[in-house]
mmCIF file of C-alpha atoms in Angstrom:
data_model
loop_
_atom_site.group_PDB
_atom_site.id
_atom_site.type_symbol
_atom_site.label_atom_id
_atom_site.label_comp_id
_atom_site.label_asym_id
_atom_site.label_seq_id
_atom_site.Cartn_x
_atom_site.Cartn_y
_atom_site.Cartn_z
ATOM 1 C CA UNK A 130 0.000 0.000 0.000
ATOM 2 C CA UNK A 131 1.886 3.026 -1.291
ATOM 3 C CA UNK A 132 1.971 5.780 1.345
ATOM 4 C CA UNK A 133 1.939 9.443 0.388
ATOM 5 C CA UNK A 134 3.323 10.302 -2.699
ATOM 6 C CA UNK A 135 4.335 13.917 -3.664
ATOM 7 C CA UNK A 136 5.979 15.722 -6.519
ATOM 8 C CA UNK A 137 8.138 17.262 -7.605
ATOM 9 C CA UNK A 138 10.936 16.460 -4.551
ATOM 10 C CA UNK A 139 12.609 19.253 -5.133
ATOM 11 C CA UNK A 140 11.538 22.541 -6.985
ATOM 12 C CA UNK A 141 13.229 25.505 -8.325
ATOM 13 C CA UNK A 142 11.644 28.526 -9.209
ATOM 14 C CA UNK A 143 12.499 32.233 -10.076
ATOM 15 C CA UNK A 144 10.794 35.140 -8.357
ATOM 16 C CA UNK A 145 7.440 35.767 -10.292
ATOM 17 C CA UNK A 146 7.244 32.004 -11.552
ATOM 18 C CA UNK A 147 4.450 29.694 -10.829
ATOM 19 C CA UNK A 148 5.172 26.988 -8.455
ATOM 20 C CA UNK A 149 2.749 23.691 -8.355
ATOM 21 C CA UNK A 150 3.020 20.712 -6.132
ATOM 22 C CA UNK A 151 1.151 17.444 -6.338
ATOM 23 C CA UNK A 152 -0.274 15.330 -4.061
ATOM 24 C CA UNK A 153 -1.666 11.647 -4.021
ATOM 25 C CA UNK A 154 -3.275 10.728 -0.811
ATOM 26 C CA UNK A 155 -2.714 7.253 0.474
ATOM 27 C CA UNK A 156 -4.967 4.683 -0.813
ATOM 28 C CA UNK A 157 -8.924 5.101 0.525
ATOM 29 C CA UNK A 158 -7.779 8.360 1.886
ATOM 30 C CA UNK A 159 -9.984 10.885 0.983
ATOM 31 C CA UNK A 160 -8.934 14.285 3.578
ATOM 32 C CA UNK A 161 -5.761 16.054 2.610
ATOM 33 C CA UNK A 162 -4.059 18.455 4.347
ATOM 34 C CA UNK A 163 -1.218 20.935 3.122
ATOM 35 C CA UNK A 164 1.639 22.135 5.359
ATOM 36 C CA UNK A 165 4.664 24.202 5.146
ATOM 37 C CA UNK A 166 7.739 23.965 6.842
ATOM 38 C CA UNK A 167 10.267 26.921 6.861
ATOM 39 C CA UNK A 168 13.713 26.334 7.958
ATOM 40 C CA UNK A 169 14.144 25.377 11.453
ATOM 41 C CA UNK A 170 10.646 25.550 12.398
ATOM 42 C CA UNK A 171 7.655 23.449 12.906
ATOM 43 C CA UNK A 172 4.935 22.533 10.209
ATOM 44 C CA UNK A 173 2.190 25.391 10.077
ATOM 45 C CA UNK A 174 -1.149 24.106 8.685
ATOM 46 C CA UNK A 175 -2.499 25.956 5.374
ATOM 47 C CA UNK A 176 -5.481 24.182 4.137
ATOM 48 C CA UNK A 177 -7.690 21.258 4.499
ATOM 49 C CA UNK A 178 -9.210 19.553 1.706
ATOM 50 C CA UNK A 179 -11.865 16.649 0.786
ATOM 51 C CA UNK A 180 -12.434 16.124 -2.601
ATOM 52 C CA UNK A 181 -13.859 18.750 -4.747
ATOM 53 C CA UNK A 182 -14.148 21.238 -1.635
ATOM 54 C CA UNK A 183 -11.844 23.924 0.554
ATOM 55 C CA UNK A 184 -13.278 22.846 4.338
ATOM 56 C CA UNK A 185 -10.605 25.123 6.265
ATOM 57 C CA UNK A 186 -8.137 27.428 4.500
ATOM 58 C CA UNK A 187 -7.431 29.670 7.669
ATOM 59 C CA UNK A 188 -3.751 28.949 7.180
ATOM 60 C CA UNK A 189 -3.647 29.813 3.877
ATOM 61 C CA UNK A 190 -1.777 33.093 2.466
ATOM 62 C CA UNK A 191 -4.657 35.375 1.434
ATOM 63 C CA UNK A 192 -3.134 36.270 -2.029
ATOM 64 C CA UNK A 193 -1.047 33.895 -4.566
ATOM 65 C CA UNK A 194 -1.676 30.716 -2.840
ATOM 66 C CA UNK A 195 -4.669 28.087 -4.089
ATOM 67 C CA UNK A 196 -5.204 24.712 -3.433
ATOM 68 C CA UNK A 197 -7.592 22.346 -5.132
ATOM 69 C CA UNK A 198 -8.568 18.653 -4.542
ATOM 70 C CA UNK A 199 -10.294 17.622 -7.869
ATOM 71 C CA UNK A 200 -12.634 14.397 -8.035
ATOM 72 C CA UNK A 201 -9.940 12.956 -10.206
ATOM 73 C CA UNK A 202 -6.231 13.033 -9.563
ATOM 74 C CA UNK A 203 -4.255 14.765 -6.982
ATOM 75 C CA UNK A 204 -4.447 17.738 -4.821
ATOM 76 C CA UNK A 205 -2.345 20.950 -6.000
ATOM 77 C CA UNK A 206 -1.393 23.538 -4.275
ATOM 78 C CA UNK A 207 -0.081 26.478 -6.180
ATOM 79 C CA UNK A 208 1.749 29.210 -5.500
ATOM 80 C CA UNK A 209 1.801 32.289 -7.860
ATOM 81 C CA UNK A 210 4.439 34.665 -8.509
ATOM 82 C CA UNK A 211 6.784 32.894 -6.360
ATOM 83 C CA UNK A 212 8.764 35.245 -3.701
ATOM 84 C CA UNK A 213 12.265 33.626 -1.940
ATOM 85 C CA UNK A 214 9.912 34.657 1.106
ATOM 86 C CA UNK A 215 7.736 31.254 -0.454
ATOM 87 C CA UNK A 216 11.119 28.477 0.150
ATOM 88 C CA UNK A 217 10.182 26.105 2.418
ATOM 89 C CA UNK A 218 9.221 22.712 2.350
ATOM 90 C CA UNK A 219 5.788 21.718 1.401
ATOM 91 C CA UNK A 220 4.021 18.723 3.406
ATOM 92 C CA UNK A 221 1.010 16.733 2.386
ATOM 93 C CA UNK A 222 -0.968 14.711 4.873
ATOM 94 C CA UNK A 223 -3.840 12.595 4.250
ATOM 95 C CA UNK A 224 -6.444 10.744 6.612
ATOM 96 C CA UNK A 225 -9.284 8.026 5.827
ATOM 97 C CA UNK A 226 -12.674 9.155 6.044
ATOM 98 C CA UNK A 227 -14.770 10.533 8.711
ATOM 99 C CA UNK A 228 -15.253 7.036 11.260
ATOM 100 C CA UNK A 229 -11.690 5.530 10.204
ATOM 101 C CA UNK A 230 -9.415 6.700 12.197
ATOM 102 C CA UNK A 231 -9.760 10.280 10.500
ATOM 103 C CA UNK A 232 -7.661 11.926 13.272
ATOM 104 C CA UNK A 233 -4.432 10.419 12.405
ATOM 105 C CA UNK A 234 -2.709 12.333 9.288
ATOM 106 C CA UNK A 235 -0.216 10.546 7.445
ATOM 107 C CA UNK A 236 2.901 12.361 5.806
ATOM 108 C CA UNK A 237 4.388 12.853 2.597
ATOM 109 C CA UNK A 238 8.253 12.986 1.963
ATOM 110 C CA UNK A 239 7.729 16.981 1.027
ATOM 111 C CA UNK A 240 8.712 19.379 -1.826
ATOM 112 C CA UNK A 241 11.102 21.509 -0.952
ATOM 113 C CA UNK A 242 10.742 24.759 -2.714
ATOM 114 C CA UNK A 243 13.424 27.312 -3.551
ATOM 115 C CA UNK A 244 12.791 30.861 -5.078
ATOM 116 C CA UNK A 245 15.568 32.354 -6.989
ATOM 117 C CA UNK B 153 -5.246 30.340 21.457
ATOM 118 C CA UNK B 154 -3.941 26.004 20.970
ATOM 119 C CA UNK B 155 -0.111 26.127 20.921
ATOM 120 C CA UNK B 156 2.644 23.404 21.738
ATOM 121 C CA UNK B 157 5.612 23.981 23.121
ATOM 122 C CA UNK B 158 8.988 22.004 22.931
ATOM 123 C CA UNK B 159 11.118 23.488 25.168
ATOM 124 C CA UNK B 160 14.753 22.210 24.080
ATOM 125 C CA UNK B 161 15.277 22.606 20.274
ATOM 126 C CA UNK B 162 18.552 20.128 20.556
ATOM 127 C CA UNK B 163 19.340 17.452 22.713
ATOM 128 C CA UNK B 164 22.643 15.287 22.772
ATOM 129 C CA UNK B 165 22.643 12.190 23.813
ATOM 130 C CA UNK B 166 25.033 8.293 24.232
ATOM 131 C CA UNK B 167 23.888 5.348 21.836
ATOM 132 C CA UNK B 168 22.536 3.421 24.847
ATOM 133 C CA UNK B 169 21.739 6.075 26.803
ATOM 134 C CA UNK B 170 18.133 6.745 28.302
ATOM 135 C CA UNK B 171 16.117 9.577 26.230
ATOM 136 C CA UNK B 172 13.264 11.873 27.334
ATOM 137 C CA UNK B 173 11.711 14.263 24.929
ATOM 138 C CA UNK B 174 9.845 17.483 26.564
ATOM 139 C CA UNK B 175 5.670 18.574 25.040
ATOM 140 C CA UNK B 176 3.706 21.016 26.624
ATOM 141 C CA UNK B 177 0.519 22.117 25.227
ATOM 142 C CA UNK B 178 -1.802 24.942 25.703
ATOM 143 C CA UNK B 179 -5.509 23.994 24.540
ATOM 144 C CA UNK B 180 -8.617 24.286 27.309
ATOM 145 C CA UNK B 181 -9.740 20.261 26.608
ATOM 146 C CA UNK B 182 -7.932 16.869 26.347
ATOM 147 C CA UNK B 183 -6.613 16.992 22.346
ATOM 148 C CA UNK B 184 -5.291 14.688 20.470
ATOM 149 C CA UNK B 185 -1.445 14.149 21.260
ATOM 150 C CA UNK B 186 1.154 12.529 19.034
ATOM 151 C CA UNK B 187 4.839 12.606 18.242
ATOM 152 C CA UNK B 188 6.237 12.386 14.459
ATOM 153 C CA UNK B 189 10.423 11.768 13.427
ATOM 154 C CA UNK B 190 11.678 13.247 10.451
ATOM 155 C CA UNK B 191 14.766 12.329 9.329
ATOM 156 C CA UNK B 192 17.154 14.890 7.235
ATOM 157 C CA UNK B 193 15.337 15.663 3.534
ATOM 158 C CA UNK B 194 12.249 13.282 4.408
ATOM 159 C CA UNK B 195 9.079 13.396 5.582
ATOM 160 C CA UNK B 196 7.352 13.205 9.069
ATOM 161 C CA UNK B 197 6.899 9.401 9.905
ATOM 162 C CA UNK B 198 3.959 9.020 12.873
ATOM 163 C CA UNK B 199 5.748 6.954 15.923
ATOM 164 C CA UNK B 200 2.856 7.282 18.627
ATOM 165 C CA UNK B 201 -0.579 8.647 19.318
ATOM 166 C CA UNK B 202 -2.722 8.936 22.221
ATOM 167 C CA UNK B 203 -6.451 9.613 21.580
ATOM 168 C CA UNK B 204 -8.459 8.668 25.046
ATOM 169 C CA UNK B 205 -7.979 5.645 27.267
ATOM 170 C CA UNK B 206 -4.378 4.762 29.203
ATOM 171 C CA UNK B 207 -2.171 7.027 29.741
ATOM 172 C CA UNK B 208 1.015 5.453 28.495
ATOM 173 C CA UNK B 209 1.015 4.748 25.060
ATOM 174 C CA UNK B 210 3.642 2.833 23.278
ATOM 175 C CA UNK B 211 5.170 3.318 19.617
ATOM 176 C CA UNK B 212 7.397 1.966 17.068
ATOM 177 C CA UNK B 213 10.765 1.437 17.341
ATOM 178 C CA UNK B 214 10.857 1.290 21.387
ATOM 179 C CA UNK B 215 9.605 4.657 21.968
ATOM 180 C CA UNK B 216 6.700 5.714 24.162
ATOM 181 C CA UNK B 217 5.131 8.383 25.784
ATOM 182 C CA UNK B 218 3.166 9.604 28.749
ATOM 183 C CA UNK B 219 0.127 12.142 28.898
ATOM 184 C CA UNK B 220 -0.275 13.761 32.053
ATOM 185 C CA UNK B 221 -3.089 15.924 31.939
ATOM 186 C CA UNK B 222 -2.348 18.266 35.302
ATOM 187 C CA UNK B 223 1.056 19.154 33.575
ATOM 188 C CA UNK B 224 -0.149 19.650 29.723
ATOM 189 C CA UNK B 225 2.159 17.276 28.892
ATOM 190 C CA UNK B 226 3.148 14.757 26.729
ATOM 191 C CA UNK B 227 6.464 13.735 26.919
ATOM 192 C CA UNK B 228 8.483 10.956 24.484
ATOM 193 C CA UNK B 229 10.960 8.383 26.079
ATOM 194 C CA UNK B 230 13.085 5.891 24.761
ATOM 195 C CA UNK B 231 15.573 3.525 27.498
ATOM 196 C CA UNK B 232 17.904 3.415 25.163
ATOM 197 C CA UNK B 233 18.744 5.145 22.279
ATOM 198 C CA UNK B 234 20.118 3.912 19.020
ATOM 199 C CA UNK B 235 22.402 6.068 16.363
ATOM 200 C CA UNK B 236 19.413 5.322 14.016
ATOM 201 C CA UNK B 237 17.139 7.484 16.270
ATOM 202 C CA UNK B 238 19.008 10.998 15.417
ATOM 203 C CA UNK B 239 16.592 13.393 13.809
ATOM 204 C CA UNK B 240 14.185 15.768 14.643
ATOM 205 C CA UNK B 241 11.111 15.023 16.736
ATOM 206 C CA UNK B 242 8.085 16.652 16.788
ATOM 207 C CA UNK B 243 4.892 16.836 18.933
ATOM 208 C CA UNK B 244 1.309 17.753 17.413
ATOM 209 C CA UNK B 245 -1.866 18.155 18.778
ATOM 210 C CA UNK B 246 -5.000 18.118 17.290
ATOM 211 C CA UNK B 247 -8.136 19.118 18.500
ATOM 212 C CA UNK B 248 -11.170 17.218 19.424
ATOM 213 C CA UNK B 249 -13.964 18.971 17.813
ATOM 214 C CA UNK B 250 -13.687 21.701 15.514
ATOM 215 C CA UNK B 251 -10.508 22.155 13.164
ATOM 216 C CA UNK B 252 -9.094 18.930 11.735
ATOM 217 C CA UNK B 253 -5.265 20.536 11.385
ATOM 218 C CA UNK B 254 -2.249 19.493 13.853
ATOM 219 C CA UNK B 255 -0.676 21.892 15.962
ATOM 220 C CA UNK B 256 2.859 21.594 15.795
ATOM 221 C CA UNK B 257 5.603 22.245 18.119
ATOM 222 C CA UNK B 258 9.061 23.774 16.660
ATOM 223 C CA UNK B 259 10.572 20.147 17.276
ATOM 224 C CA UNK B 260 13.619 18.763 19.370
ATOM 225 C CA UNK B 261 16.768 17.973 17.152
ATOM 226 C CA UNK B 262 18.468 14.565 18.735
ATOM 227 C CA UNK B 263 21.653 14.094 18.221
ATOM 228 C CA UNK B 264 23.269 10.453 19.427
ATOM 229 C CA UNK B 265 27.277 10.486 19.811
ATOM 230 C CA UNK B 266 29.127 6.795 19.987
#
């Protein structure tokens, strides 16, 4: 059972660039959460998504940042007109539906983002 | 306002050696406690949770940890540590009703010496 997959890894981008990262939820999974980590500090939640709906985006940058979690395919999160302020490293987590164990968020292995 | 708090951001320790691992939390009910490892350019791997029941809840890879609920507190222990377990540690809560994000603290970096 695959875990987490995202993509790209790594991801380089110069200032005013788009930026878009993937994410696949683990198998039956159907919550996904995005996180970003900037250097030496903790994860800070951005958004929380089931498919085809935002349910919390409190975390989430008011301008250049969007996330989407279509019926088909993965979750993106995209970041427009990329600052160096944006580097960090992007985390995915997804959980099973509401009554399985929803509570406990499983990790991807991040994209780590770095603005020219 | 929920917050979590580790309060040493590096901790040496001896392969062998015993290992405790401080959390305190701020949040007005009993959350949802757990600790994640990340090793250097990877992701966050889950090692423990506690959700309700006993206090002391056991992980993978010999690691467990305690709630205590009069000192906000969910500390990680090992007895003995391996060179295997340096990396950073983190603790995350997550709340009970409401918001379905983790709370993270700004994590413990263990390093093991020979």
């Amino acid at each position: 059972n695959a875990g987490v997959m995202q993509n790209p890894r790594h991801l380089v981008r110069r200032r005013g660039q788009e930026a878009r990262l993937r994410c696949s939820p683990m198998k039956g999974h159907s919550h996904v959460y995005w996180y970003r980590q900037l250097p030496e500090e903790g994860l800070k939640f951005m958004v929380y998504l089931q498919k085809e709906n935002i349910i919390d985006e409190s975390g989430m940058p008011k301008e250049r940042f969007s996330a989407e979690f279509p019926k088909e395919g993965p979750s993106i999160l995209r970041i427009q007109q990329v600052v160096r302020g944006d580097s960090a490293a992007y985390f995915c987590a997804s959980s099973p539906p509401v009554g399985a164990g929803t509570d406990t968020q499983y990790f991807g292995p991040g994209t780590r983002l770095t603005v020219l | 306002a929920q917050s979590v708090t580790q309060p040493d951001i590096h901790i040496t320790v001896s392969e062998g050696a015993s290992l405790e691992l401080r959390c305190n939390y701020s949040y007005g009910a009993t959350p949802y406690l757990f600790w994640y490892v990340q090793s250097p350019g990877q992701g966050l791997q889950l090692l423990l949770k506690y959700f309700s029941g006993d206090t002391l809840v056991q992980g993978i890879k010999g690691f467990e940890a305690e709630f205590k609920r009069s000192q906000s507190s969910f500390n990680l222990r090992k007895p003995s540590v391996h060179w295997s377990d340096a990396a950073e540690y983190f603790c995350a809560v997550g709340l009970q009703t409401g918001a379905n994000n983790l709370f993270f603290g700004t994590g413990t970096r263990l390093t093991v010496i020979p």
